[in-house]
Coordinates of C-alpha atoms in Angstrom, one line a residue:
M1 CA -11.8 -19.2 14.0
S2 CA -15.1 -18.3 12.6
D3 CA -18.1 -20.5 12.2
R4 CA -21.2 -20.4 10.1
S5 CA -23.7 -19.6 12.8
D6 CA -26.1 -17.5 10.9
R7 CA -26.4 -19.6 7.8
Y8 CA -26.3 -16.5 6.0
H9 CA -28.9 -14.5 4.7
P10 CA -27.5 -11.4 3.6
H11 CA -24.4 -12.4 1.9
H12 CA -22.9 -9.2 1.2
R13 CA -20.6 -9.5 -1.4
R14 CA -18.5 -6.8 -1.9
T15 CA -17.7 -4.8 -4.1
G16 CA -15.5 1.5 -5.1
P17 CA -16.6 6.2 -6.7
G18 CA -20.0 6.3 -6.5
A19 CA -21.5 3.8 -5.1
V20 CA -23.9 2.2 -6.2
H21 CA -23.9 2.9 -9.5
L22 CA -25.5 0.0 -10.7
A23 CA -23.7 0.1 -13.6
A24 CA -20.6 1.4 -13.8
C25 CA -17.2 1.6 -14.7
G26 CA -15.0 0.1 -12.5
A27 CA -14.5 -1.0 -9.3
R28 CA -12.1 -2.6 -7.1
R29 CA -9.5 -1.1 -5.0
R30 CA -7.8 1.0 -7.5
L31 CA -6.2 4.3 -7.9
V32 CA -8.0 6.8 -9.8
G33 CA -5.3 6.9 -12.2
D34 CA -5.8 3.3 -12.9
V35 CA -9.1 4.4 -14.1
R36 CA -11.5 1.9 -12.8
R37 CA -14.8 3.2 -11.6
G38 CA -17.6 4.9 -12.9
D39 CA -18.1 7.7 -10.6
D40 CA -18.4 11.4 -10.7
I41 CA -14.7 11.6 -11.1
G42 CA -12.8 10.7 -14.0
W43 CA -10.7 8.4 -12.0
F44 CA -13.1 6.1 -11.2
H45 CA -14.5 5.8 -14.6
R46 CA -13.8 4.3 -17.7
C47 CA -16.9 3.5 -19.4
R48 CA -19.2 6.3 -19.5
E49 CA -22.0 7.8 -21.3
E50 CA -22.5 11.1 -19.7
P51 CA -20.2 13.8 -18.7
R52 CA -20.3 12.7 -15.1
P53 CA -21.8 9.4 -15.0
T54 CA -21.2 6.9 -12.6
H55 CA -21.5 3.8 -14.2
R56 CA -21.7 1.3 -11.6
H57 CA -23.9 0.1 -9.3
R58 CA -23.7 2.7 -7.0
C59 CA -25.9 5.3 -6.4
D60 CA -23.1 7.4 -5.8
H61 CA -23.0 8.0 -9.3
L62 CA -26.5 8.3 -9.9
R63 CA -27.2 11.2 -11.9
D64 CA -29.3 13.1 -13.9
H65 CA -32.8 13.8 -14.1
D66 CA -35.7 15.4 -12.5
R67 CA -38.1 14.6 -10.0
R68 CA -38.2 12.5 -6.9
P69 CA -39.1 8.9 -7.3
L70 CA -42.7 8.1 -6.9
L71 CA -43.8 5.2 -4.9
P72 CA -45.4 3.2 -7.7
H73 CA -46.5 0.0 -6.0
Q74 CA -49.4 0.6 -3.7
V75 CA -51.9 -2.0 -2.6
A76 CA -55.6 -1.3 -3.0
V77 CA -57.7 -2.5 -0.1
R78 CA -61.3 -3.3 -0.7
G79 CA -64.0 -2.6 1.9
R80 CA -67.0 -4.9 2.5
P81 CA -70.2 -4.7 0.4
R82 CA -73.7 -4.0 1.3
S83 CA -75.3 -5.4 4.3
L84 CA -73.1 -3.4 6.7
T85 CA -74.3 -0.9 9.2
Y86 CA -73.2 2.7 8.9
G87 CA -70.8 2.1 11.8
A88 CA -69.4 -1.0 10.2
I89 CA -69.0 0.9 6.9
A90 CA -67.2 3.8 8.7
L91 CA -64.9 1.2 10.4
A92 CA -64.2 -0.5 7.1
I93 CA -63.4 2.9 5.5
L94 CA -61.0 3.7 8.3
L95 CA -59.3 0.3 8.1
T96 CA -59.0 0.8 4.3
L97 CA -57.3 4.2 4.8
L98 CA -55.0 2.8 7.3
A99 CA -54.1 -0.1 5.1
G100 CA -53.5 2.2 2.2
C101 CA -51.1 4.3 4.3
T102 CA -49.3 1.2 5.4
S103 CA -48.9 0.1 1.9
K104 CA -46.9 3.1 1.0
K105 CA -44.0 1.5 2.9
H106 CA -44.6 -2.2 2.6
A107 CA -47.9 -4.0 2.1
S108 CA -46.8 -6.8 4.3
T109 CA -44.2 -7.4 6.9
T110 CA -44.1 -11.2 6.3
P111 CA -41.5 -12.3 3.8
H112 CA -42.8 -14.4 1.0
A113 CA -41.4 -16.0 -2.2
G114 CA -42.0 -15.0 -5.8
G115 CA -41.6 -12.1 -8.2
T116 CA -38.8 -10.7 -10.2
L117 CA -36.6 -7.7 -9.2
D118 CA -35.9 -5.2 -11.9
V119 CA -32.6 -3.4 -11.6
S120 CA -31.2 -0.6 -13.9
I121 CA -27.5 -0.6 -14.2
R122 CA -25.0 1.5 -16.1
D123 CA -22.6 -1.2 -17.3
L124 CA -22.2 -5.0 -17.5
G125 CA -19.4 -6.3 -19.7
T126 CA -17.9 -9.6 -18.6
L127 CA -19.3 -11.7 -15.8
D128 CA -15.9 -13.4 -15.3
P129 CA -15.3 -12.7 -11.6
A130 CA -11.6 -12.1 -12.0
K131 CA -12.1 -9.5 -14.8
A132 CA -15.5 -7.8 -13.9
S133 CA -14.6 -4.2 -13.2
G134 CA -17.8 -2.2 -13.6
R135 CA -20.3 -1.6 -10.8
G136 CA -23.0 -3.3 -12.8
A137 CA -20.9 -6.4 -13.6
I138 CA -19.7 -6.7 -10.0
L139 CA -23.3 -6.5 -8.7
V140 CA -24.4 -9.2 -11.0
V141 CA -21.4 -11.4 -10.2
S142 CA -22.1 -11.1 -6.5
Q143 CA -25.5 -12.7 -7.1
I144 CA -24.1 -15.6 -9.1
F145 CA -21.1 -16.5 -7.0
D146 CA -20.1 -16.7 -3.3
S147 CA -16.5 -16.1 -2.3
L148 CA -15.0 -17.8 0.8
T149 CA -16.2 -15.0 3.0
K150 CA -18.8 -12.2 2.9
I151 CA -19.3 -8.8 4.4
D152 CA -22.4 -8.1 6.5
A153 CA -23.6 -4.9 5.0
T154 CA -25.2 -3.8 8.4
T155 CA -22.2 -4.4 10.6
G156 CA -19.3 -4.2 8.1
L157 CA -17.9 -7.4 9.6
V158 CA -16.7 -10.5 7.8
K159 CA -18.7 -13.7 8.0
P160 CA -18.5 -17.2 6.5
A161 CA -19.8 -17.8 3.0
A162 CA -18.5 -20.6 0.8
A163 CA -16.1 -21.4 3.6
S164 CA -18.1 -22.5 6.7
K165 CA -15.1 -21.7 9.0
W166 CA -11.4 -21.0 9.0
T167 CA -8.5 -21.3 11.4
T168 CA -5.0 -19.7 11.6
S169 CA -1.7 -21.0 12.8
A170 CA -0.1 -19.4 15.9
D171 CA 2.2 -17.3 13.8
G172 CA -0.7 -16.0 11.6
K173 CA 0.9 -17.2 8.4
T174 CA -1.1 -20.4 7.6
W175 CA -4.9 -20.2 7.1
T176 CA -7.1 -23.2 6.6
F177 CA -10.6 -22.7 5.2
T178 CA -13.2 -25.4 5.4
I179 CA -15.4 -25.4 2.3
A180 CA -19.1 -25.7 3.0
P181 CA -20.9 -28.6 1.3
A182 CA -22.4 -27.0 -1.8
K183 CA -23.1 -27.4 -5.5
Y184 CA -22.8 -25.2 -8.5
S185 CA -25.8 -24.3 -10.5
N186 CA -25.1 -27.2 -12.9
G187 CA -25.0 -29.7 -10.0
D188 CA -21.3 -30.2 -9.7
P189 CA -19.9 -30.0 -6.2
V190 CA -17.9 -27.0 -5.0
R191 CA -14.4 -28.1 -4.2
A192 CA -11.3 -26.5 -2.7
R193 CA -9.4 -27.0 -5.9
D194 CA -11.9 -24.6 -7.6
F195 CA -10.7 -21.8 -5.3
K196 CA -7.1 -22.6 -6.0
F197 CA -7.8 -22.6 -9.7
A198 CA -9.4 -19.2 -9.4
F199 CA -6.7 -17.7 -7.2
D200 CA -3.9 -19.0 -9.4
R201 CA -5.6 -17.5 -12.4
I202 CA -6.0 -14.1 -10.8
A203 CA -2.3 -14.1 -9.8
Q204 CA -1.1 -14.7 -13.3
K205 CA 0.5 -11.5 -14.7
A206 CA -1.0 -12.1 -18.2
L207 CA -4.6 -11.9 -16.9
K208 CA -4.2 -8.3 -15.7
S209 CA -6.9 -8.7 -13.0
D210 CA -7.6 -5.6 -11.0
I211 CA -7.8 -7.6 -7.8
A212 CA -4.5 -9.4 -8.1
Y213 CA -2.8 -7.1 -5.6
E214 CA -5.1 -8.4 -2.9
L215 CA -3.1 -11.7 -3.1
Q216 CA 0.3 -9.9 -2.3
P217 CA 0.7 -11.5 1.2
I218 CA 0.5 -15.1 -0.2
T219 CA 3.7 -17.0 -0.8
G220 CA 4.5 -17.1 -4.5
Y221 CA 2.7 -13.9 -5.4
A222 CA 5.8 -12.2 -6.7
A223 CA 6.8 -15.1 -8.9
A224 CA 3.4 -15.2 -10.5
Q225 CA 2.2 -11.5 -10.6
V226 CA 5.4 -9.5 -10.5
L227 CA 7.9 -11.7 -12.4
G228 CA 5.4 -13.6 -14.5
K229 CA 7.5 -16.8 -14.1
A230 CA 4.9 -18.9 -12.2
K231 CA 1.5 -19.9 -13.3
S232 CA 0.3 -20.8 -9.8
L233 CA 0.6 -19.5 -6.2
A234 CA 3.0 -21.7 -4.2
G235 CA 1.2 -20.7 -1.1
V236 CA -2.3 -22.0 -2.0
S237 CA -3.1 -25.7 -1.9
A238 CA -6.2 -27.9 -1.8
P239 CA -5.2 -31.0 0.2
S240 CA -8.8 -32.3 0.0
D241 CA -12.1 -31.3 -1.5
G242 CA -13.1 -29.7 1.7
K243 CA -9.9 -27.9 2.8
L244 CA -8.2 -24.9 1.2
V245 CA -4.8 -23.9 2.8
I246 CA -3.3 -20.5 2.2
K247 CA 0.3 -19.8 3.4
L248 CA 1.5 -16.2 3.7
D249 CA 4.9 -14.6 3.7
R250 CA 3.9 -12.5 6.7
P251 CA 1.0 -12.3 9.1
F252 CA -2.1 -10.6 7.6
Y253 CA -5.2 -10.8 9.7
E254 CA -7.2 -8.8 7.2
L255 CA -7.1 -11.8 4.8
P256 CA -10.7 -12.9 5.4
Y257 CA -11.8 -9.3 4.4
S258 CA -9.8 -9.3 1.3
L259 CA -11.1 -12.7 0.2
A260 CA -14.7 -11.4 0.5
D261 CA -14.3 -9.5 -2.7
P262 CA -16.7 -11.0 -5.3
G263 CA -13.8 -11.5 -7.6
F264 CA -12.4 -14.3 -5.5
A265 CA -15.2 -16.7 -6.4
P266 CA -14.6 -20.3 -7.1
I267 CA -14.3 -21.3 -10.8
P268 CA -15.3 -25.0 -11.3
V269 CA -12.4 -26.8 -12.8
S270 CA -14.8 -29.4 -14.1
V271 CA -16.3 -26.8 -16.4
Y272 CA -13.5 -24.3 -17.1
G273 CA -10.3 -26.3 -16.6
G274 CA -9.8 -26.3 -20.4
S275 CA -11.1 -22.9 -21.3
T276 CA -12.6 -20.0 -19.3
N277 CA -14.2 -18.3 -22.3
G278 CA -17.7 -19.2 -21.1
L279 CA -17.3 -17.1 -18.0
K280 CA -18.0 -13.9 -19.9
T281 CA -21.7 -14.4 -20.4
T282 CA -22.8 -17.8 -19.0
P283 CA -20.7 -18.5 -15.9
V284 CA -21.6 -21.5 -13.7
G285 CA -21.6 -20.2 -10.1
N286 CA -22.2 -21.3 -6.6
G287 CA -24.4 -18.4 -5.5
P288 CA -28.2 -18.0 -4.8
F289 CA -28.9 -17.1 -8.5
H290 CA -27.8 -18.5 -11.8
V291 CA -27.7 -17.0 -15.3
V292 CA -30.6 -17.6 -17.7
S293 CA -29.3 -15.2 -20.4
A294 CA -26.8 -12.3 -20.6
T295 CA -25.6 -9.9 -23.2
A296 CA -22.4 -8.0 -22.5
E297 CA -23.8 -4.6 -23.2
S298 CA -27.5 -4.8 -22.6
Q299 CA -28.9 -7.2 -20.0
A300 CA -28.6 -10.1 -17.6
T301 CA -31.5 -12.3 -16.5
L302 CA -31.0 -14.5 -13.4
A303 CA -33.1 -17.2 -11.8
R304 CA -33.2 -18.5 -8.3
T305 CA -31.1 -21.6 -7.6
D306 CA -33.4 -23.8 -5.6
D307 CA -30.7 -26.2 -4.3
Y308 CA -28.5 -23.4 -3.1
Y309 CA -26.6 -24.4 0.0
G310 CA -27.4 -21.2 1.9
T311 CA -30.8 -19.7 2.6
K312 CA -32.9 -20.0 -0.6
A313 CA -33.7 -16.6 -2.2
Y314 CA -37.3 -15.3 -2.0
L315 CA -37.2 -13.9 -5.5
D316 CA -37.9 -16.0 -8.6
G317 CA -35.3 -14.0 -10.4
I318 CA -33.6 -10.7 -11.2
K319 CA -33.5 -8.7 -14.5
F320 CA -30.6 -6.3 -14.9
H321 CA -30.9 -3.7 -17.7
V322 CA -28.0 -1.6 -19.0
V323 CA -29.4 1.9 -19.4
T324 CA -28.3 5.5 -19.1
T325 CA -29.0 7.2 -15.8
G326 CA -31.7 9.3 -17.4
A327 CA -33.5 6.3 -18.8
G328 CA -33.3 4.4 -15.6
W329 CA -34.6 7.3 -13.6
S330 CA -37.6 7.7 -16.0
A331 CA -38.3 4.0 -15.7
F332 CA -38.2 4.2 -11.9
Q333 CA -40.7 7.1 -11.9
G334 CA -43.0 5.1 -14.1
G335 CA -42.9 2.1 -11.8
Q336 CA -41.0 0.0 -14.5
T337 CA -37.8 -0.6 -12.5
D338 CA -37.2 -1.3 -8.8
V339 CA -33.7 0.0 -8.3
T340 CA -31.8 2.6 -10.2
D341 CA -29.3 5.5 -9.8
V342 CA -30.6 8.9 -8.6
P343 CA -29.4 11.7 -10.8
A344 CA -27.0 14.0 -9.0
D345 CA -29.2 17.1 -9.7
Q346 CA -32.2 15.4 -8.0
V347 CA -30.5 14.5 -4.7
A348 CA -30.6 18.0 -3.1
S349 CA -34.4 18.3 -3.7
G350 CA -35.0 14.6 -2.9
K351 CA -36.8 14.9 0.4
G352 CA -38.5 11.7 1.2
F353 CA -36.0 9.5 -0.7
D354 CA -35.8 6.0 0.7
Q355 CA -32.5 6.3 2.6
R356 CA -31.7 2.6 2.1
G357 CA -29.9 3.5 -1.1
F358 CA -27.9 6.4 0.3
T359 CA -24.9 5.0 2.2
P360 CA -21.2 5.7 2.4
V361 CA -19.0 4.3 -0.3
W362 CA -15.7 2.7 0.4
A363 CA -13.9 5.2 -1.8
T364 CA -11.8 8.4 -1.4
L365 CA -10.8 11.0 -4.0
S366 CA -7.4 12.5 -3.3
F367 CA -4.7 14.5 -5.0
G368 CA -1.1 13.6 -4.4
P369 CA 2.2 15.6 -4.9
N370 CA 5.0 13.8 -6.6
L371 CA 7.4 13.6 -3.6
K372 CA 10.4 13.0 -5.9
L373 CA 10.1 16.6 -7.0
P374 CA 12.2 19.0 -4.8
K375 CA 9.4 21.6 -4.5
Y376 CA 7.2 19.1 -2.6
Q377 CA 9.9 17.9 -0.2
D378 CA 9.1 20.6 2.3
L379 CA 6.4 19.6 4.8
N380 CA 5.1 23.2 5.2
V381 CA 4.5 23.4 1.4
R382 CA 2.4 20.3 1.5
I383 CA 0.5 21.5 4.6
A384 CA -0.2 24.8 3.0
M385 CA -1.6 23.1 -0.1
S386 CA -4.0 21.1 2.0
L387 CA -5.1 24.0 4.1
A388 CA -5.7 26.1 1.0
I389 CA -8.3 23.7 -0.5
D390 CA -12.0 24.3 0.4
R391 CA -13.2 20.7 0.4
N392 CA -16.7 21.6 1.5
A393 CA -17.1 23.9 -1.5
I394 CA -16.0 21.2 -3.8
A395 CA -18.4 18.7 -2.3
S396 CA -21.3 21.2 -2.5
D397 CA -20.6 23.1 -5.7
V398 CA -18.9 20.5 -8.0
F399 CA -20.6 17.4 -6.7
K400 CA -23.9 19.0 -5.9
S401 CA -23.8 17.9 -2.2
T402 CA -23.6 14.2 -3.3
K403 CA -20.1 13.8 -1.7
D404 CA -18.6 14.7 1.7
A405 CA -15.5 16.7 2.5
A406 CA -12.7 14.1 3.2
T407 CA -11.1 14.3 6.6
G408 CA -8.7 11.4 6.1
L409 CA -7.8 8.6 3.8
I410 CA -10.0 5.9 5.4
P411 CA -13.6 6.9 4.5
A412 CA -16.7 6.6 6.6
G413 CA -18.1 3.1 6.5
V414 CA -14.7 1.4 6.5
R415 CA -13.6 -0.2 9.7
G416 CA -11.0 1.9 11.4
Y417 CA -12.5 5.2 10.2
V418 CA -11.6 8.1 12.5
P419 CA -13.3 11.4 12.0
G420 CA -10.8 14.2 11.6
A421 CA -7.8 11.8 11.1
C422 CA -6.2 14.5 9.0
A423 CA -5.6 17.5 11.2
N424 CA -4.5 19.7 8.2
C425 CA -7.5 18.8 6.0
T426 CA -9.5 21.8 7.3
F427 CA -9.9 24.9 5.2
N428 CA -7.6 27.7 6.6
Q429 CA -6.2 29.9 3.9
N430 CA -4.8 32.4 6.4
R431 CA -2.6 29.8 7.9
A432 CA -1.6 28.6 4.5
R433 CA -0.5 32.1 3.6
L434 CA 1.6 32.4 6.8
L435 CA 3.3 29.1 6.1
L436 CA 4.2 30.1 2.6
A437 CA 5.4 33.6 3.8
A438 CA 7.7 32.0 6.4
K439 CA 9.1 29.6 3.9
F440 CA 9.6 31.8 0.8
R441 CA 9.5 35.4 2.1
S442 CA 10.4 37.4 -1.0
H443 CA 11.3 34.3 -3.1
P444 CA 8.9 33.1 -5.9
R445 CA 6.3 30.6 -4.8
P446 CA 6.2 27.1 -6.3
S447 CA 4.5 26.5 -9.7
I448 CA 2.1 23.6 -9.5
S449 CA 0.8 21.6 -12.5
I450 CA -2.5 19.8 -11.6
D451 CA -2.7 16.6 -13.5
Y452 CA -6.2 15.1 -14.0
L453 CA -8.2 12.9 -16.3
G454 CA -9.7 15.0 -19.1
E455 CA -13.4 14.7 -18.2
P456 CA -15.8 17.4 -17.1
T457 CA -16.1 16.5 -13.4
S458 CA -12.4 16.0 -13.0
K459 CA -11.8 19.3 -14.7
S460 CA -14.2 21.1 -12.4
V461 CA -12.5 19.6 -9.3
A462 CA -9.0 20.6 -10.7
Q463 CA -10.2 24.1 -11.5
A464 CA -11.6 24.5 -7.9
I465 CA -8.3 23.3 -6.4
A466 CA -6.2 25.6 -8.7
K467 CA -8.3 28.6 -7.7
D468 CA -7.8 27.8 -4.0
L469 CA -4.0 27.3 -4.4
N470 CA -3.6 30.5 -6.4
E471 CA -5.5 32.5 -3.7
V472 CA -2.8 31.7 -1.1
G473 CA 0.1 32.4 -3.4
F474 CA 0.9 29.3 -5.4
H475 CA 1.0 29.4 -9.2
A476 CA -1.2 26.6 -10.2
S477 CA -2.2 25.5 -13.7
L478 CA -4.1 22.6 -15.2
R479 CA -2.9 19.6 -17.3
A480 CA -5.6 17.3 -18.7
H481 CA -4.9 13.8 -20.0
T482 CA -6.7 11.1 -21.8
A483 CA -7.3 7.9 -19.8
D484 CA -4.4 6.0 -21.4
A485 CA -2.1 8.9 -21.3
Y486 CA -2.8 9.5 -17.7
T487 CA -2.2 5.9 -16.7
N488 CA 1.1 6.0 -18.6
L489 CA 2.0 9.3 -16.9
L490 CA 1.5 7.7 -13.4
N491 CA 3.3 4.5 -14.4
K492 CA 6.3 6.5 -15.4
G493 CA 6.2 8.8 -12.4
G494 CA 5.9 11.9 -14.6
Q495 CA 3.0 13.6 -12.8
D496 CA 3.2 16.8 -10.7
F497 CA 0.2 17.2 -8.4
A498 CA -2.1 14.3 -9.5
E499 CA -5.7 13.3 -9.1
L500 CA -5.9 9.9 -7.4
G501 CA -8.8 7.8 -6.3
W502 CA -9.0 4.6 -4.2
I503 CA -12.1 2.4 -4.1
Q504 CA -12.5 -1.0 -2.6
N505 CA -15.0 -3.8 -2.6
V506 CA -14.4 -4.6 1.1
P507 CA -14.3 -2.4 4.2
S508 CA -10.6 -2.9 5.1
P509 CA -8.4 0.0 6.1
D510 CA -5.3 -1.8 4.7
G511 CA -5.9 -0.8 1.1
F512 CA -6.5 2.8 1.8
L513 CA -3.3 3.1 3.8
A514 CA -0.8 0.3 2.8
Q515 CA -1.6 0.2 -0.9
Q516 CA -1.3 3.9 -1.4
L517 CA 1.5 4.8 1.0
L518 CA 3.6 1.7 1.8
T519 CA 7.2 1.8 0.5
G520 CA 7.4 -0.3 -2.6
S521 CA 3.7 -0.7 -3.2
P522 CA 2.8 -0.6 -6.9
N523 CA -0.1 1.6 -6.0
N524 CA 2.1 4.1 -4.2
R525 CA 2.1 6.7 -6.9
I526 CA 3.4 9.6 -4.9
G527 CA 6.8 8.1 -3.9
F528 CA 6.1 8.2 -0.1
Q529 CA 8.8 6.3 1.9
Y530 CA 8.7 6.3 5.7
G531 CA 10.1 3.4 7.7
R532 CA 8.0 4.1 10.8
F533 CA 4.8 4.1 8.8
D534 CA 5.8 0.8 7.1
S535 CA 6.5 -0.6 10.6
D536 CA 3.0 0.6 11.8
I537 CA 1.4 -1.2 8.9
A538 CA 3.3 -4.4 9.5
A539 CA 2.3 -4.2 13.2
A540 CA -1.4 -3.6 12.3
R541 CA -1.4 -6.5 9.9
A542 CA 0.0 -8.8 12.6
R543 CA -2.6 -7.9 15.2
K544 CA -5.0 -10.8 15.6
V545 CA -7.5 -9.0 17.8
E546 CA -9.8 -6.8 15.7
T547 CA -9.9 -3.8 18.0
A548 CA -6.1 -3.7 18.4
R549 CA -5.7 -4.1 14.7
L550 CA -8.0 -1.2 13.9
T551 CA -6.3 1.0 16.5
A552 CA -2.9 0.2 14.9
Y553 CA -4.2 1.2 11.5
A554 CA -5.6 4.4 12.9
N555 CA -2.2 5.1 14.4
A556 CA -0.6 4.5 11.0
E557 CA -3.0 6.9 9.3
K558 CA -2.2 9.6 12.0
R559 CA 1.5 9.1 11.5
A560 CA 1.2 9.4 7.8
F561 CA -0.7 12.7 8.0
A562 CA 1.9 14.1 10.3
L563 CA 3.9 14.3 7.0
M564 CA 1.0 15.2 4.8
P565 CA 2.1 13.0 1.8
I566 CA -1.3 13.0 0.1
I567 CA -4.3 15.4 0.2
P568 CA -7.8 13.8 0.5
I569 CA -10.6 15.8 -1.1
V570 CA -13.9 14.0 -0.9
F571 CA -15.6 10.8 0.4
Y572 CA -18.2 9.2 -1.8
R573 CA -21.8 8.2 -1.2
N574 CA -24.2 5.7 -2.8
R575 CA -27.3 7.2 -4.4
L576 CA -29.8 4.5 -5.3
A577 CA -33.5 4.9 -5.6
V578 CA -35.3 1.8 -4.2
S579 CA -39.0 1.0 -4.9
S580 CA -41.4 0.8 -2.0
R581 CA -42.3 -2.7 -2.9
V582 CA -38.7 -3.9 -2.2
N583 CA -38.1 -5.4 1.2
G584 CA -35.0 -6.7 2.8
F585 CA -32.7 -4.4 0.8
T586 CA -29.4 -3.5 2.5
L587 CA -26.7 -1.7 0.6
D588 CA -23.0 -1.9 1.4
G589 CA -20.1 0.5 0.7
A590 CA -19.2 -1.3 -2.6
G591 CA -22.7 -0.7 -4.0
I592 CA -23.6 -4.3 -3.5
F593 CA -26.9 -5.6 -2.1
D594 CA -27.8 -9.3 -1.4
A595 CA -30.8 -10.0 -3.6
S596 CA -31.3 -13.4 -1.9
A597 CA -32.6 -11.5 1.1
I598 CA -35.0 -9.4 -0.9
W599 CA -38.8 -10.0 -1.1
L600 CA -41.4 -8.0 -2.9
S601 CA -44.6 -6.6 -1.5

């Protein structure tokens, strides 16, 4: 059981590759091939404006332009006039200088209300929680709505949000959430049936929601999402206005983390029961802010909701502007915006950057061999491929040191992350050559076609990998694809060695492992099937105690890498510039920050 002890200031809603690209292209837990993010890698982006943009709200994708951000907001301190002695004047000058220095960080340490936060983002699109896919849209949605639970950006742990508490049955298959007394921005009460309406809608196959897969453990998911025969989830019910009951087909103790995704927000039946069209630009939400105006491709203006059930926001409002990275960066340098992406080419020389905007992203870029092809069914071939790739060089040369060499599938910042989980993810071309020599001797080495999304950054990564593979004796070549063609290729299983990305809005290890590697998972693009790994995942999901569950996930990751079915390349990082006048800013791995906790100097 969890209770709402901290009446929640930072609600961290979650939110995928770059992180905080305030703006970007996509975001939920998705394979790169599913093209959903706006990062430096084609995978994660769909909507982009620059060769390597990261349209989202994540700094990870911040890119382009020159200098370091200046600290625009400084408070002038006036000394006393006239009738002071020289000593008093000297003291006044000293105090003024000290005050001026202090103001470079924050003019005051006492939170106070008022002011408008200006945020530059790379995308917006729909504000429908179930369909918002860009970083910008998800960031905005997370300020307008509260899901049942939230993620604490500092600890990475789940906490109550719209649900004040929850309980589970002894077998872990029935979850009861108590809905906190609250109102929507229009004054209507938040009811359990609104969550059922939202979940049923997401589960419907016709909606094509990116986050539907998160509902897989719930009874009735297959009938709705896979078969398309049901319009509701049999396992979700609202026996009263204050109780939501969720029944699962199997124990899944990561459920509270999954439900913290901003997409699982309540949709008021009283407003949208007949039609959900209004959700796109003028959604009625239960969060700390509400929409004043919004235009899909240009801006969103939010105002504080004064009768919010949680801790009332300090800010009067927030203005989100959809701009290119270059324009956002210029505005930041001129003191015209408070939060924006940092151009990739500015990060290396950005000494003195406020590190609050530079955090790990819950995302991993990998390449996966099609295990149905005979040439990849030999373990030593897969190990040799992994050992041949210089991940550090890719991180530094291709990504300009804005990414980190991946050492596993679970990235830093996600619960259960273990440094060095992949023993064969180190760079060792000599060992790779020995493995190939022992396997093929005088026989021809395998030819490898590297499939990737036809965008500049993806191409650069693919070229670097091809070069490394060829250096140890493989025969690697490149195959570029448009976004639609690439998705079709993966859906049909026609890929060879393919670029894959996984990004999540919540810090759960389950998606990185189970979604990509579990037998039968729709996101298992490589065709990996291993009964012992599947059993490890089932055991991890059934562990009620957090530490035991994370240990079980770590064991599953280790078991998977003993067979090297997938080859991680880089972990992502947020890259957001944050004005010195912004206080209370904490960024999570989804590129989301809780604006209700922010106050301005």
